[in-house]
Coordinates of C-alpha atoms in Angstrom, one line a residue:
M1 CA -80.3 -27.9 80.2
T2 CA -82.2 -27.6 83.5
T3 CA -78.9 -28.1 85.4
A4 CA -77.2 -25.4 83.4
M5 CA -80.0 -22.9 83.9
N6 CA -80.5 -23.6 87.6
P7 CA -77.1 -23.8 89.4
T8 CA -76.7 -25.8 92.6
P9 CA -77.0 -24.0 95.9
A10 CA -73.3 -24.3 96.4
A11 CA -72.5 -22.8 93.0
A12 CA -75.0 -20.0 93.6
A13 CA -73.4 -19.2 97.0
V14 CA -70.0 -18.9 95.3
Q15 CA -71.4 -16.7 92.6
S16 CA -73.0 -14.4 95.2
Q17 CA -69.7 -13.8 97.0
S18 CA -67.7 -10.7 96.2
L19 CA -64.2 -10.7 95.0
Y20 CA -62.8 -9.7 98.4
Q21 CA -64.7 -12.4 100.2
I22 CA -63.3 -15.0 97.8
A23 CA -59.8 -13.5 98.2
W24 CA -60.0 -13.6 102.0
R25 CA -61.1 -17.3 101.9
Q26 CA -58.1 -18.1 99.7
F27 CA -55.7 -16.0 101.8
R28 CA -56.6 -18.0 104.9
K29 CA -55.6 -21.2 103.0
H30 CA -52.0 -19.9 102.5
P31 CA -49.8 -21.3 105.3
L32 CA -47.0 -18.8 104.9
A33 CA -49.4 -15.9 104.8
R34 CA -50.9 -17.1 108.1
W35 CA -47.5 -17.3 109.7
G36 CA -46.7 -13.8 108.4
M37 CA -49.9 -12.4 109.9
F38 CA -49.1 -14.1 113.2
I39 CA -45.5 -12.7 113.3
L40 CA -46.7 -9.2 112.3
G41 CA -49.4 -9.3 115.0
L42 CA -46.8 -10.1 117.6
L43 CA -44.4 -7.4 116.4
Y44 CA -47.0 -4.6 116.2
L45 CA -48.6 -5.6 119.5
S46 CA -45.2 -5.5 121.3
A47 CA -44.5 -2.1 119.7
L48 CA -47.9 -0.7 120.9
L49 CA -47.4 -2.1 124.4
A50 CA -43.6 -1.3 124.6
P51 CA -43.9 1.0 127.6
F52 CA -45.7 -1.7 129.6
L53 CA -43.6 -4.7 128.4
S54 CA -40.2 -3.1 128.9
P55 CA -38.7 -2.8 132.4
Y56 CA -37.0 0.5 131.6
T57 CA -37.3 3.4 129.2
A58 CA -35.3 3.5 125.9
T59 CA -32.9 6.1 127.3
E60 CA -32.6 5.1 130.9
Y61 CA -29.1 4.3 132.3
R62 CA -26.9 5.0 135.3
S63 CA -24.5 7.8 135.2
D64 CA -22.6 6.8 138.3
E65 CA -20.0 4.0 138.8
G66 CA -22.8 1.5 138.8
R67 CA -23.2 1.7 135.0
I68 CA -23.2 -1.7 133.4
S69 CA -21.8 -1.2 129.9
W70 CA -21.9 -4.1 127.4
A71 CA -23.3 -6.4 130.0
P72 CA -24.4 -9.8 128.8
P73 CA -28.0 -11.0 129.1
T74 CA -29.1 -11.4 132.8
R75 CA -29.7 -15.0 133.8
V76 CA -33.1 -15.5 135.5
H77 CA -33.0 -18.2 138.1
F78 CA -35.8 -20.4 139.3
R79 CA -33.9 -22.6 141.8
T80 CA -31.9 -21.6 144.8
P81 CA -28.3 -22.9 145.2
E82 CA -29.7 -25.6 147.4
G83 CA -31.9 -26.9 144.5
Q84 CA -35.2 -25.5 145.9
I85 CA -37.7 -24.2 143.3
T86 CA -38.7 -20.6 144.1
R87 CA -40.0 -17.5 142.4
P88 CA -37.8 -16.1 139.6
F89 CA -34.9 -14.0 140.8
V90 CA -31.6 -12.5 139.5
Y91 CA -28.3 -12.1 141.3
G92 CA -26.4 -8.9 141.6
V93 CA -23.4 -8.5 139.5
T94 CA -19.9 -7.2 140.2
R95 CA -17.6 -5.8 137.5
E96 CA -14.1 -7.2 137.2
V97 CA -11.3 -6.4 134.7
D98 CA -9.9 -9.3 132.8
L99 CA -6.1 -8.8 133.0
E100 CA -5.5 -10.6 129.8
T101 CA -7.9 -8.8 127.5
F102 CA -8.4 -5.6 129.7
R103 CA -12.1 -5.9 129.2
D104 CA -14.9 -5.6 131.7
R105 CA -16.3 -8.9 133.0
Y106 CA -19.5 -9.2 135.0
V107 CA -19.7 -11.9 137.6
E108 CA -22.8 -12.9 139.5
D109 CA -22.7 -12.2 143.2
P110 CA -24.5 -15.2 145.0
N111 CA -24.8 -13.2 148.2
T112 CA -27.1 -10.6 146.6
R113 CA -30.5 -11.7 145.3
Y114 CA -33.3 -9.7 143.7
P115 CA -36.7 -11.3 143.1
V116 CA -38.4 -10.6 139.8
R117 CA -41.6 -8.7 140.5
F118 CA -44.5 -8.4 138.1
F119 CA -46.7 -5.3 137.5
V120 CA -44.2 -3.0 139.1
Q121 CA -45.2 0.6 139.6
R122 CA -42.6 3.2 138.6
P123 CA -44.0 6.7 139.4
E124 CA -40.8 8.3 138.2
Q125 CA -41.3 6.9 134.7
P126 CA -44.9 7.6 133.7
Y127 CA -46.2 7.0 130.2
R128 CA -49.4 6.8 128.1
L129 CA -50.4 3.4 127.0
L130 CA -51.5 3.4 123.4
G131 CA -50.9 7.2 123.6
L132 CA -54.1 7.6 125.6
I133 CA -54.1 5.8 129.0
P134 CA -51.8 7.3 131.6
S135 CA -49.9 4.7 133.6
N136 CA -46.7 3.9 135.4
V137 CA -46.9 0.1 135.6
R138 CA -44.3 -2.1 134.1
L139 CA -44.8 -5.8 133.4
F140 CA -41.8 -6.9 135.3
G141 CA -38.7 -5.5 137.1
V142 CA -36.5 -5.8 140.2
D143 CA -35.9 -3.6 143.1
E144 CA -33.1 -1.1 143.1
P145 CA -30.1 -1.3 143.0
G146 CA -30.7 -4.5 141.1
R147 CA -31.0 -4.6 137.4
I148 CA -32.4 -7.1 134.9
F149 CA -31.3 -7.0 131.3
L150 CA -32.9 -9.9 129.3
W151 CA -30.9 -9.0 126.2
G152 CA -27.9 -7.3 127.7
T153 CA -26.9 -3.7 127.5
D154 CA -25.3 -1.3 125.0
N155 CA -22.2 0.9 125.4
L156 CA -24.0 3.3 127.8
G157 CA -25.6 0.5 129.9
R158 CA -29.1 0.9 128.5
D159 CA -31.4 -2.1 128.4
Q160 CA -31.3 -3.7 125.0
F161 CA -34.7 -5.4 125.5
S162 CA -36.4 -2.1 126.2
R163 CA -34.7 -0.3 123.4
V164 CA -35.7 -3.0 120.8
L165 CA -39.3 -2.7 121.9
Y166 CA -39.3 1.1 121.7
G167 CA -37.3 1.0 118.4
G168 CA -40.0 -1.1 116.9
Q169 CA -42.5 1.7 117.4
F170 CA -40.7 3.8 114.8
S171 CA -39.3 1.1 112.5
L172 CA -42.8 -0.5 112.1
S173 CA -44.9 2.7 112.0
I174 CA -42.7 4.5 109.4
G175 CA -43.4 1.8 106.9
L176 CA -47.2 2.1 107.4
I177 CA -47.3 5.9 107.4
A178 CA -45.0 6.4 104.4
T179 CA -46.8 3.7 102.5
V180 CA -50.2 5.3 103.1
I181 CA -48.9 8.7 101.9
S182 CA -47.3 7.1 98.8
V183 CA -50.5 5.3 97.9
I184 CA -52.6 8.4 98.3
L185 CA -50.2 10.4 96.1
G186 CA -50.0 7.5 93.6
L187 CA -53.7 7.2 93.4
I188 CA -54.4 10.9 92.9
L189 CA -51.6 11.6 90.4
G190 CA -51.9 8.3 88.6
G191 CA -55.7 8.8 88.4
M192 CA -55.3 12.3 87.0
A193 CA -52.8 11.1 84.4
G194 CA -54.9 8.2 83.2
Y195 CA -58.2 10.1 83.1
F196 CA -57.2 13.5 81.7
R197 CA -54.3 12.3 79.5
G198 CA -52.7 15.0 77.3
W199 CA -50.3 17.4 78.9
V200 CA -51.4 16.3 82.4
D201 CA -50.3 12.8 81.6
T202 CA -47.1 13.9 80.1
L203 CA -46.1 16.1 83.0
I204 CA -46.8 13.5 85.7
M205 CA -45.1 10.7 83.8
R206 CA -42.0 12.8 83.2
L207 CA -41.9 13.5 86.9
V208 CA -42.1 9.8 87.6
E209 CA -39.3 9.1 85.2
V210 CA -37.1 11.6 87.0
L211 CA -37.7 10.0 90.4
V212 CA -37.0 6.6 89.0
A213 CA -33.8 7.7 87.3
V214 CA -32.3 9.0 90.6
P215 CA -31.1 6.3 93.1
E216 CA -33.3 6.4 96.2
L217 CA -30.5 6.2 98.7
F218 CA -28.4 8.9 96.9
L219 CA -31.5 11.2 96.8
L220 CA -32.3 10.6 100.5
I221 CA -28.7 11.3 101.6
T222 CA -28.5 14.5 99.5
L223 CA -31.8 15.8 100.9
R224 CA -30.8 14.9 104.4
A225 CA -27.5 16.8 104.0
L226 CA -29.5 20.0 103.4
F227 CA -30.7 20.0 107.0
P228 CA -28.4 21.0 109.9
Q229 CA -27.0 18.3 112.1
D230 CA -28.5 19.8 115.3
I231 CA -32.1 19.6 114.1
S232 CA -34.7 18.2 116.4
P233 CA -35.0 14.3 116.1
L234 CA -38.8 14.6 115.7
V235 CA -38.3 16.9 112.7
V236 CA -35.9 14.3 111.3
M237 CA -38.5 11.6 111.8
Y238 CA -41.2 13.6 110.0
F239 CA -38.7 14.5 107.3
I240 CA -37.8 10.9 106.7
I241 CA -41.4 9.9 106.4
A242 CA -42.1 12.7 103.9
I243 CA -39.1 11.9 101.7
L244 CA -39.8 8.2 101.7
A245 CA -43.4 8.9 100.6
V246 CA -42.4 11.4 97.9
V247 CA -39.8 9.0 96.5
G248 CA -42.1 5.9 96.5
W249 CA -45.3 7.1 94.8
G250 CA -44.1 6.9 91.2
G251 CA -44.5 3.1 90.8
I252 CA -48.0 3.2 92.1
A253 CA -49.0 6.1 89.9
R254 CA -47.6 4.5 86.8
T255 CA -49.6 1.3 87.4
V256 CA -52.8 3.1 88.3
R257 CA -52.5 5.2 85.1
S258 CA -52.2 2.2 82.9
Q259 CA -55.3 0.6 84.5
L260 CA -57.3 3.8 84.2
L261 CA -56.4 4.2 80.5
S262 CA -58.1 0.9 79.8
T263 CA -61.2 1.5 81.9
R264 CA -61.7 5.1 80.8
E265 CA -63.5 4.0 77.6
L266 CA -65.8 1.4 79.3
D267 CA -69.5 1.8 79.1
Y268 CA -70.2 2.6 82.7
V269 CA -67.6 5.4 82.7
Q270 CA -69.2 6.8 79.5
A271 CA -72.6 6.6 81.1
A272 CA -71.4 8.4 84.2
Q273 CA -70.1 11.2 82.0
A274 CA -73.4 11.4 80.1
L275 CA -75.3 11.7 83.4
G276 CA -73.2 14.8 84.3
A277 CA -71.0 13.3 87.0
N278 CA -67.9 15.4 87.6
D279 CA -64.4 14.2 87.0
S280 CA -63.4 13.7 90.6
R281 CA -66.5 11.5 91.3
I282 CA -65.9 9.4 88.1
I283 CA -62.3 8.8 89.1
A284 CA -62.9 8.1 92.8
R285 CA -66.2 6.1 92.6
H286 CA -66.1 4.4 89.2
M287 CA -62.5 3.9 88.1
L288 CA -60.1 3.7 91.1
P289 CA -62.0 0.8 92.8
N290 CA -60.9 -1.4 89.8
S291 CA -57.3 -0.9 91.0
L292 CA -58.0 -1.7 94.7
S293 CA -56.9 -5.3 94.4
Y294 CA -53.6 -4.2 93.0
I295 CA -53.2 -1.5 95.7
I296 CA -53.8 -4.1 98.5
V297 CA -51.1 -6.3 97.2
A298 CA -48.7 -3.4 96.5
V299 CA -49.0 -2.0 100.0
S300 CA -48.0 -5.3 101.6
L301 CA -44.9 -5.4 99.4
I302 CA -44.0 -1.7 99.7
I303 CA -44.0 -1.6 103.5
P304 CA -41.0 -4.0 104.0
G305 CA -39.0 -1.9 101.5
Y306 CA -39.6 1.2 103.6
I307 CA -38.6 -0.6 106.8
L308 CA -35.3 -1.7 105.2
L309 CA -34.7 1.8 103.7
E310 CA -35.3 3.5 107.1
S311 CA -33.0 1.0 108.9
G312 CA -30.3 1.6 106.3
L313 CA -30.5 5.4 106.8
S314 CA -30.4 5.1 110.5
F315 CA -27.5 2.6 110.3
L316 CA -25.6 5.1 108.2
G317 CA -26.3 7.9 110.8
I318 CA -28.6 10.1 108.6
G319 CA -31.9 8.7 109.9
L320 CA -33.3 8.9 113.4
V321 CA -30.9 10.1 116.0
E322 CA -30.7 10.0 119.8
P323 CA -32.5 10.1 122.1
F324 CA -35.0 8.3 119.9
S325 CA -34.3 4.8 118.7
S326 CA -35.1 2.6 115.8
W327 CA -33.8 -0.8 114.9
G328 CA -31.4 0.8 112.5
T329 CA -29.9 3.1 115.1
L330 CA -29.5 0.1 117.5
L331 CA -27.6 -1.8 114.8
R332 CA -25.3 1.3 114.5
V333 CA -24.3 0.7 118.1
A334 CA -23.2 -2.8 117.0
Q335 CA -21.2 -1.3 114.2
D336 CA -19.4 1.0 116.7
G337 CA -18.4 -2.1 118.6
G338 CA -16.5 -3.4 115.6
F339 CA -15.8 -7.1 115.1
E340 CA -16.2 -7.7 118.8
S341 CA -19.9 -7.3 118.4
F342 CA -19.9 -10.6 116.6
T343 CA -17.5 -12.4 118.9
G344 CA -17.9 -11.0 122.4
R345 CA -21.2 -9.1 122.3
P346 CA -23.6 -10.9 119.9
W347 CA -26.7 -9.6 121.8
V348 CA -26.3 -6.2 120.1
L349 CA -27.2 -7.9 116.8
I350 CA -30.7 -8.7 118.1
P351 CA -32.3 -5.7 116.3
G352 CA -31.2 -7.2 113.0
I353 CA -33.3 -10.3 113.8
F354 CA -36.4 -8.1 114.2
I355 CA -35.7 -6.3 110.9
F356 CA -35.5 -9.7 109.2
L357 CA -38.7 -11.0 110.9
A358 CA -40.7 -7.9 109.9
V359 CA -39.5 -7.9 106.3
I360 CA -40.0 -11.6 105.7
A361 CA -43.4 -11.6 107.4
W362 CA -44.6 -8.8 105.1
Q363 CA -43.3 -10.7 102.1
F364 CA -45.3 -13.8 103.2
V365 CA -48.4 -11.7 103.5
G366 CA -47.8 -10.1 100.1
D367 CA -47.3 -13.4 98.5
G368 CA -50.5 -14.7 100.1
L369 CA -52.5 -11.6 98.9
R370 CA -51.1 -11.9 95.4
D371 CA -52.2 -15.6 95.2
A372 CA -55.6 -14.8 96.7
F373 CA -56.4 -12.2 94.1
D374 CA -55.1 -14.4 91.2
P375 CA -58.0 -16.5 89.8
R376 CA -55.5 -19.0 88.3
K377 CA -54.3 -20.0 91.8
R378 CA -57.6 -20.3 93.6
Q379 CA -58.4 -23.7 95.1

């Protein structure tokens, strides 16, 4: 009896921990979730530091005869032809025409050598690191007229490595921004439906059913067709974010409503009403926090869906357009290349690898969060 009334220090420490402390401890034990966080950390860090990490801008290319279209990845050498180890360098390339296939072929010129330099200053291409710090320093580069293309070039001779990094800024951020807006709308409207009930509940739930009944892709294509083709790309970007958010809040609102319907009659809610607390305070301070664990898990699973949806829209040509780039628009270039993109120019498919990594990493994190908040799967 004494043991039951006086728990051990270890048991008391566990009892004193909050739900989120226990969930965080369980999340760290999930191996796939840890890998997902690591991959996402690398992806978002590379997107934030894209102007510094990339040797060129997303739209930079040569307009003269020196343009290098569909060039393969540049080979970086660490040994001279004599076998001596030296600082990394690349050779110049000359363009030849294959008389059998009539395609351009790029051959290294051993007589022209360009050393790879680090922390290169490019005053003609300034940028703001993290949107705040003015700079013109690039992590690496070569002197003109040399060029270095780690992942080859596209049809206009633009550096694929730089465009993938810049494209990640939009593809990764649109999932976060659209998800935040969807969650806010879902919490507000779902909270109103679950708390007020009556005609408010009926109106909001019928609106959710209309959104669910219409296919998302069809709705997005229809709404995008209402805007002119020559609209500013930035307006298109904001429009896509808004549409994705408006389409995606219904599922969150429905779940929040169901949870609030069950908590509305609990004693602490009734006590808050008896003390004169207004409706908005009761919903925000006493009822919605009970849905927070669900929202955390839902966010990690909604974001990859938005990334895929934006990539699909851009791939179809109704998403982000030039001169801005996303991973979907980069894959559209691969589509324009036809079957040859798979056989002769496989480097143009690299953006698809990044889409896969981002989606699978968010899925790993979502699975880890779901198991961490599930009491039946705690270790």
